[in-house]
mmCIF file of C-alpha atoms in Angstrom:
data_model
loop_
_atom_site.group_PDB
_atom_site.id
_atom_site.type_symbol
_atom_site.label_atom_id
_atom_site.label_comp_id
_atom_site.label_asym_id
_atom_site.label_seq_id
_atom_site.Cartn_x
_atom_site.Cartn_y
_atom_site.Cartn_z
ATOM 1 C CA MET S 28 -42.757 -49.647 4.545
ATOM 2 C CA ALA S 29 -43.240 -52.080 7.447
ATOM 3 C CA ILE S 30 -45.751 -49.706 9.051
ATOM 4 C CA LEU S 31 -47.825 -49.594 5.853
ATOM 5 C CA ILE S 32 -47.927 -53.383 5.624
ATOM 6 C CA ALA S 33 -48.937 -53.703 9.276
ATOM 7 C CA ALA S 34 -51.645 -51.064 8.829
ATOM 8 C CA PHE S 35 -53.012 -52.940 5.803
ATOM 9 C CA PHE S 36 -53.334 -56.188 7.745
ATOM 10 C CA ALA S 37 -54.913 -54.339 10.654
ATOM 11 C CA PHE S 38 -57.482 -52.873 8.268
ATOM 12 C CA VAL S 39 -58.298 -56.331 6.929
ATOM 13 C CA LEU S 40 -58.792 -57.709 10.427
ATOM 14 C CA SER S 41 -60.991 -54.735 11.349
ATOM 15 C CA ALA S 42 -63.135 -55.471 8.298
ATOM 16 C CA LEU S 43 -63.624 -59.011 9.546
ATOM 17 C CA PHE S 44 -65.064 -57.550 12.734
ATOM 18 C CA LEU S 45 -67.380 -54.993 11.141
ATOM 19 C CA LEU S 46 -68.570 -56.532 7.879
ATOM 20 C CA PRO S 47 -71.335 -59.119 8.025
ATOM 21 C CA LEU S 48 -69.638 -62.287 6.864
ATOM 22 C CA PRO S 49 -71.451 -65.461 5.879
ATOM 23 C CA GLU S 50 -71.596 -68.082 8.563
ATOM 24 C CA GLY S 51 -68.852 -70.629 8.324
ATOM 25 C CA LEU S 52 -66.477 -68.335 6.418
ATOM 26 C CA LEU S 53 -64.415 -67.726 9.568
ATOM 27 C CA PRO S 54 -64.188 -70.719 11.913
ATOM 28 C CA ALA S 55 -65.063 -70.045 15.536
ATOM 29 C CA ALA S 56 -61.692 -71.434 16.641
ATOM 30 C CA ALA S 57 -59.923 -68.732 14.622
ATOM 31 C CA VAL S 58 -61.611 -65.825 16.417
ATOM 32 C CA PRO S 59 -59.168 -65.686 19.423
ATOM 33 C CA TYR S 60 -56.192 -65.815 17.069
ATOM 34 C CA ARG S 61 -57.724 -63.058 14.995
ATOM 35 C CA ASP S 62 -58.102 -60.848 18.050
ATOM 36 C CA PHE S 63 -54.552 -61.529 19.197
ATOM 37 C CA LEU S 64 -53.163 -60.796 15.743
ATOM 38 C CA PHE S 65 -55.117 -57.574 15.528
ATOM 39 C CA MET S 66 -53.779 -56.435 18.911
ATOM 40 C CA ALA S 67 -50.189 -57.285 17.923
ATOM 41 C CA LEU S 68 -50.463 -55.363 14.673
ATOM 42 C CA SER S 69 -51.958 -52.367 16.439
ATOM 43 C CA LEU S 70 -49.210 -52.397 19.054
ATOM 44 C CA PHE S 71 -46.542 -52.665 16.337
ATOM 45 C CA ILE S 72 -47.992 -49.666 14.481
ATOM 46 C CA VAL S 73 -48.055 -47.545 17.658
ATOM 47 C CA VAL S 74 -44.495 -48.433 18.715
ATOM 48 C CA ALA S 75 -43.062 -47.985 15.203
ATOM 49 C CA SER S 76 -44.756 -44.604 14.853
ATOM 50 C CA LEU S 77 -43.362 -43.407 18.199
ATOM 51 C CA LEU S 78 -39.855 -44.551 17.359
ATOM 52 C CA ARG S 79 -40.005 -42.918 13.943
ATOM 53 C CA ARG S 80 -41.281 -39.656 15.417
ATOM 54 C CA ARG S 81 -38.516 -39.677 18.040
ATOM 55 C CA ALA S 82 -35.786 -40.445 15.504
ATOM 56 C CA GLY S 83 -37.067 -37.922 12.966
ATOM 57 C CA PRO S 84 -36.004 -34.683 14.724
ATOM 58 C CA ALA S 85 -32.705 -36.214 15.785
ATOM 59 C CA GLU S 86 -31.891 -37.141 12.237
ATOM 60 C CA ALA S 87 -32.921 -33.711 11.024
ATOM 61 C CA ALA S 88 -30.851 -31.992 13.720
ATOM 62 C CA ALA S 89 -27.786 -34.099 13.148
ATOM 63 C CA PRO S 90 -25.143 -31.780 11.783
ATOM 64 C CA THR S 91 -23.796 -32.748 8.454
ATOM 65 C CA SER S 92 -20.051 -32.956 8.397
ATOM 66 C CA PRO S 93 -18.700 -30.212 6.159
ATOM 67 C CA THR S 94 -16.909 -31.317 3.080
ATOM 68 C CA PRO S 95 -13.226 -30.784 3.738
ATOM 69 C CA SER S 96 -11.770 -28.234 1.433
ATOM 70 C CA PRO S 97 -8.789 -29.428 -0.560
ATOM 71 C CA ALA S 98 -5.552 -28.506 1.132
ATOM 72 C CA ALA S 99 -3.599 -25.831 -0.595
ATOM 73 C CA PRO S 100 -0.491 -27.253 -2.229
ATOM 74 C CA LYS S 101 2.570 -26.546 -0.161
ATOM 75 C CA GLU S 102 5.365 -24.718 -1.827
ATOM 76 C CA PRO S 103 8.482 -26.861 -1.978
ATOM 77 C CA PRO S 104 11.213 -25.595 0.316
ATOM 78 C CA PRO S 105 14.079 -23.867 -1.405
ATOM 79 C CA PRO S 106 16.963 -26.219 -2.127
ATOM 80 C CA ALA S 107 19.631 -26.176 0.514
ATOM 81 C CA GLY S 108 23.078 -24.938 -0.341
ATOM 82 C CA GLU S 109 25.203 -27.960 0.616
ATOM 83 C CA ALA S 110 26.513 -28.147 -2.939
ATOM 84 C CA LEU S 111 27.407 -24.455 -2.895
ATOM 85 C CA VAL S 112 29.329 -24.866 0.339
ATOM 86 C CA LEU S 113 31.126 -27.938 -0.989
ATOM 87 C CA LEU S 114 32.058 -26.087 -4.189
ATOM 88 C CA SER S 115 33.217 -23.178 -2.088
ATOM 89 C CA LEU S 116 35.557 -25.474 -0.123
ATOM 90 C CA LEU S 117 36.867 -27.098 -3.309
ATOM 91 C CA GLN S 118 37.579 -23.655 -4.707
ATOM 92 C CA GLU S 119 39.180 -22.443 -1.508
ATOM 93 C CA LYS S 120 41.441 -25.464 -1.000
ATOM 94 C CA GLY S 121 42.150 -26.533 -4.582
ATOM 95 C CA ARG S 122 41.122 -23.706 -6.924
ATOM 96 C CA PHE S 123 38.714 -26.226 -8.443
ATOM 97 C CA LEU S 124 36.473 -23.773 -10.303
ATOM 98 C CA ASP S 125 39.419 -21.701 -11.457
ATOM 99 C CA PHE S 126 40.847 -24.789 -13.117
ATOM 100 C CA LEU S 127 37.572 -25.970 -14.669
ATOM 101 C CA MET S 128 36.360 -22.607 -15.911
ATOM 102 C CA GLU S 129 39.704 -21.540 -17.338
ATOM 103 C CA ASP S 130 40.333 -22.053 -21.041
ATOM 104 C CA ILE S 131 43.510 -24.167 -20.895
ATOM 105 C CA THR S 132 43.859 -24.673 -24.637
ATOM 106 C CA ALA S 133 46.362 -21.823 -24.797
ATOM 107 C CA TYR S 134 48.624 -23.344 -22.150
ATOM 108 C CA LYS S 135 51.310 -25.940 -22.708
ATOM 109 C CA ASP S 136 51.192 -29.368 -21.099
ATOM 110 C CA PRO S 137 53.829 -28.606 -18.428
ATOM 111 C CA GLN S 138 51.840 -25.542 -17.351
ATOM 112 C CA VAL S 139 48.606 -27.556 -17.127
ATOM 113 C CA ALA S 140 50.377 -30.294 -15.196
ATOM 114 C CA ALA S 141 51.756 -27.818 -12.684
ATOM 115 C CA ALA S 142 48.306 -26.277 -12.136
ATOM 116 C CA SER S 143 46.613 -29.657 -11.849
ATOM 117 C CA ARG S 144 48.964 -30.642 -9.025
ATOM 118 C CA VAL S 145 47.638 -27.803 -6.886
ATOM 119 C CA VAL S 146 44.045 -28.653 -7.792
ATOM 120 C CA HIS S 147 44.605 -32.351 -7.051
ATOM 121 C CA GLN S 148 46.119 -31.821 -3.610
ATOM 122 C CA GLY S 149 43.562 -29.292 -2.422
ATOM 123 C CA CYS S 150 40.432 -31.012 -3.776
ATOM 124 C CA SER S 151 41.599 -34.410 -2.572
ATOM 125 C CA ALA S 152 41.880 -33.059 0.981
ATOM 126 C CA VAL S 153 38.303 -31.703 0.854
ATOM 127 C CA ILE S 154 36.826 -34.932 -0.574
ATOM 128 C CA ARG S 155 38.582 -37.075 2.028
ATOM 129 C CA GLU S 156 37.195 -34.857 4.775
ATOM 130 C CA PHE S 157 33.549 -35.384 3.852
ATOM 131 C CA LEU S 158 33.524 -38.773 2.069
ATOM 132 C CA ASP S 159 35.196 -42.126 2.601
ATOM 133 C CA VAL S 160 35.887 -43.070 -1.018
ATOM 134 C CA SER S 161 37.125 -46.478 -2.160
ATOM 135 C CA PRO S 162 37.049 -48.474 -5.446
ATOM 136 C CA VAL S 163 33.985 -50.630 -6.189
ATOM 137 C CA HIS S 164 36.072 -53.286 -7.966
ATOM 138 C CA GLU S 165 38.777 -54.526 -5.616
ATOM 139 C CA GLY S 166 40.980 -55.799 -8.448
ATOM 140 C CA LYS S 167 42.770 -53.892 -11.157
ATOM 141 C CA GLU S 168 41.751 -52.328 -14.421
ATOM 142 C CA GLY S 169 42.155 -54.904 -17.171
ATOM 143 C CA ASP S 170 40.789 -57.773 -15.052
ATOM 144 C CA ARG S 171 38.342 -60.083 -16.827
ATOM 145 C CA VAL S 172 35.015 -60.419 -15.016
ATOM 146 C CA SER S 173 31.764 -62.304 -15.529
ATOM 147 C CA ILE S 174 28.493 -60.566 -14.648
ATOM 148 C CA ASP S 175 25.390 -62.706 -14.137
ATOM 149 C CA LYS S 176 21.760 -61.898 -13.320
ATOM 150 C CA SER S 177 22.401 -61.933 -9.571
ATOM 151 C CA ALA S 178 24.820 -58.992 -9.779
ATOM 152 C CA GLU S 179 23.989 -56.064 -7.504
ATOM 153 C CA PRO S 180 22.014 -53.388 -9.408
ATOM 154 C CA GLY S 181 24.035 -50.248 -10.004
ATOM 155 C CA ARG S 182 27.373 -51.975 -9.431
ATOM 156 C CA TYR S 183 28.207 -52.351 -13.119
ATOM 157 C CA ARG S 184 27.653 -50.209 -16.196
ATOM 158 C CA MET S 185 27.925 -52.081 -19.479
ATOM 159 C CA VAL S 186 29.645 -50.392 -22.415
ATOM 160 C CA GLY S 187 30.539 -51.712 -25.831
ATOM 161 C CA LYS S 188 28.484 -54.340 -27.645
ATOM 162 C CA VAL S 189 25.884 -55.417 -25.098
ATOM 163 C CA LEU S 190 23.677 -58.106 -26.673
ATOM 164 C CA GLY S 191 21.278 -60.664 -25.228
ATOM 165 C CA GLU S 192 20.819 -61.482 -21.562
ATOM 166 C CA PRO S 193 23.383 -62.007 -18.761
ATOM 167 C CA PRO S 194 25.837 -63.481 -18.021
ATOM 168 C CA TYR S 195 28.227 -61.071 -19.681
ATOM 169 C CA ALA S 196 31.985 -61.421 -19.908
ATOM 170 C CA GLY S 197 34.174 -58.366 -20.249
ATOM 171 C CA VAL S 198 37.199 -56.375 -19.147
ATOM 172 C CA VAL S 199 37.253 -53.781 -16.349
ATOM 173 C CA ILE S 200 38.125 -50.405 -17.856
ATOM 174 C CA HIS S 201 37.296 -48.419 -14.676
ATOM 175 C CA ARG S 202 37.050 -49.721 -11.122
ATOM 176 C CA GLY S 203 34.267 -47.350 -10.092
ATOM 177 C CA TRP S 204 33.970 -45.484 -6.801
ATOM 178 C CA LYS S 205 31.821 -45.919 -3.698
ATOM 179 C CA THR S 206 31.597 -44.277 -0.296
ATOM 180 C CA THR S 207 30.558 -45.418 3.162
ATOM 181 C CA LYS S 208 30.374 -41.868 4.531
ATOM 182 C CA LEU S 209 28.583 -38.760 3.319
ATOM 183 C CA ALA S 210 28.964 -35.849 5.723
ATOM 184 C CA LEU S 211 28.349 -32.694 3.747
ATOM 185 C CA PRO S 212 29.061 -29.353 5.407
ATOM 186 C CA ARG S 213 26.454 -28.435 7.998
ATOM 187 C CA ILE S 214 26.704 -24.705 7.325
ATOM 188 C CA THR S 215 24.278 -24.228 4.455
ATOM 189 C CA ARG S 216 22.196 -21.490 2.965
ATOM 190 C CA PRO S 217 19.109 -21.731 0.757
ATOM 191 C CA VAL S 218 19.528 -21.361 -2.979
ATOM 192 C CA ASP S 219 17.527 -18.410 -4.275
ATOM 193 C CA PRO S 220 17.109 -18.482 -8.089
ATOM 194 C CA ALA S 221 16.851 -14.704 -8.059
ATOM 195 C CA GLY S 222 19.706 -14.226 -5.594
ATOM 196 C CA PRO S 223 23.455 -13.954 -6.148
ATOM 197 C CA ASN S 224 24.193 -17.476 -4.776
ATOM 198 C CA THR S 225 27.821 -16.590 -4.328
ATOM 199 C CA ILE S 226 30.103 -19.631 -4.202
ATOM 200 C CA THR S 227 33.298 -17.732 -3.546
ATOM 201 C CA PRO S 228 33.393 -13.997 -2.864
ATOM 202 C CA VAL S 229 35.539 -11.579 -4.778
ATOM 203 C CA GLU S 230 39.003 -11.313 -3.240
ATOM 204 C CA VAL S 231 40.239 -7.753 -2.967
ATOM 205 C CA GLU S 232 43.740 -6.920 -1.810
ATOM 206 C CA ILE S 233 43.762 -3.659 0.081
ATOM 207 C CA ARG S 234 46.697 -1.478 -0.937
#
């Protein structure tokens, strides 16, 4: 656009040279300035044309960056089997799954109590090995507590008639549990939805 404007003014100045103009239309003092302006416009047109010609091939040859293809979504890794290993240890040490999956409605209370003692001792040993469990509430069940807005999120779970905004006043019915250690078994295996995912193998006594 700048080259076209400069060329237009150069054409006008050239016309002032060639066309017979009435005397007095162009003052004699303006003639040197006219010549200088004509030379400057001509030089500008030449330089701009050279620069544009030099930049033209470079711009044409400049490689266009290819549009990056969208990355293929990565398949999520199969879930690790820490839970399976932990269940396997609970079953091995405390017969945890045997107790939970058994229909105990047909047994009497003394029989259930005797079985639960074995489950309690074995499972407790496994939990203490991998977690450091302690009560969240340091007092006793039955303590009266007041819970305001500054209470740590996740520390309390409100039950009963919960109306309005904190503070709440209530009675501790369970102290809750927390842990400062979580060291699940390192020996894991991936969980395959189509696989057997054996927690505890079948025990066969060879006779």
